[in-house]
Amino acid sequence: MFIAMNRFRVNPQRTEEFEAIWLERETHLQGLPGFVEFHMLRGPAEEDHVLYASHTIWRSREDFEAWTHSEAFRAAHANAGQSRREGLYLGPPKFEGFEVIQTIENDA
């Protein structure tokens, strides 16, 4: 299993706009080989930003990498650089990829 995360530092005055962008967008993830699930996470608020993270679970790193070279990836990111978003982010997103080395599930 592979977990792909992007961390976003968002202008605190524009969190509603950021959330609307993510909640209203077409992800192009459903039905992709190896895609398991996606979460958008809201984290702690600091003085200069609110931390968000996208969290996508894939069956394997290879499935994730295949997606990054796909038409679905290009479609999902087609509007990522729109100028109306200037000032929304404090810097570019920070990507982090993780290989799962242990999983513990609830038996209840």
Phi, psi and omega in degrees: 000146181228134178246123178252126181232144170236130176259136181237129172260114190249139176306125184300334179280355185234023181295323179298319178296314179301312181297320179298319179303313182287321183287335184262352185277156174273123185277332183061029181260327184301133177085357179287142177301126176087349179288131180253300179196162181231142173223139168253124187248136172258127182252205184289152175263129174252178180297320186257354181197164168246133182272131174235156174217133169271140188224107182243132180254131181237152178299325181205163175299323180298321177296318178299312182296324176298319178299319183294345178255010187262165174295326178299320177297313180298320179293319181293333184251013185300325184254016186297331184258023183300138184294335180295348180268003178301131181087354179286319183253148171261082182091172181286160175297153179250115180278142173220128178243139185228132169274130179283125179251346176205140174229131175239125181251154179284124179278347184286000000 
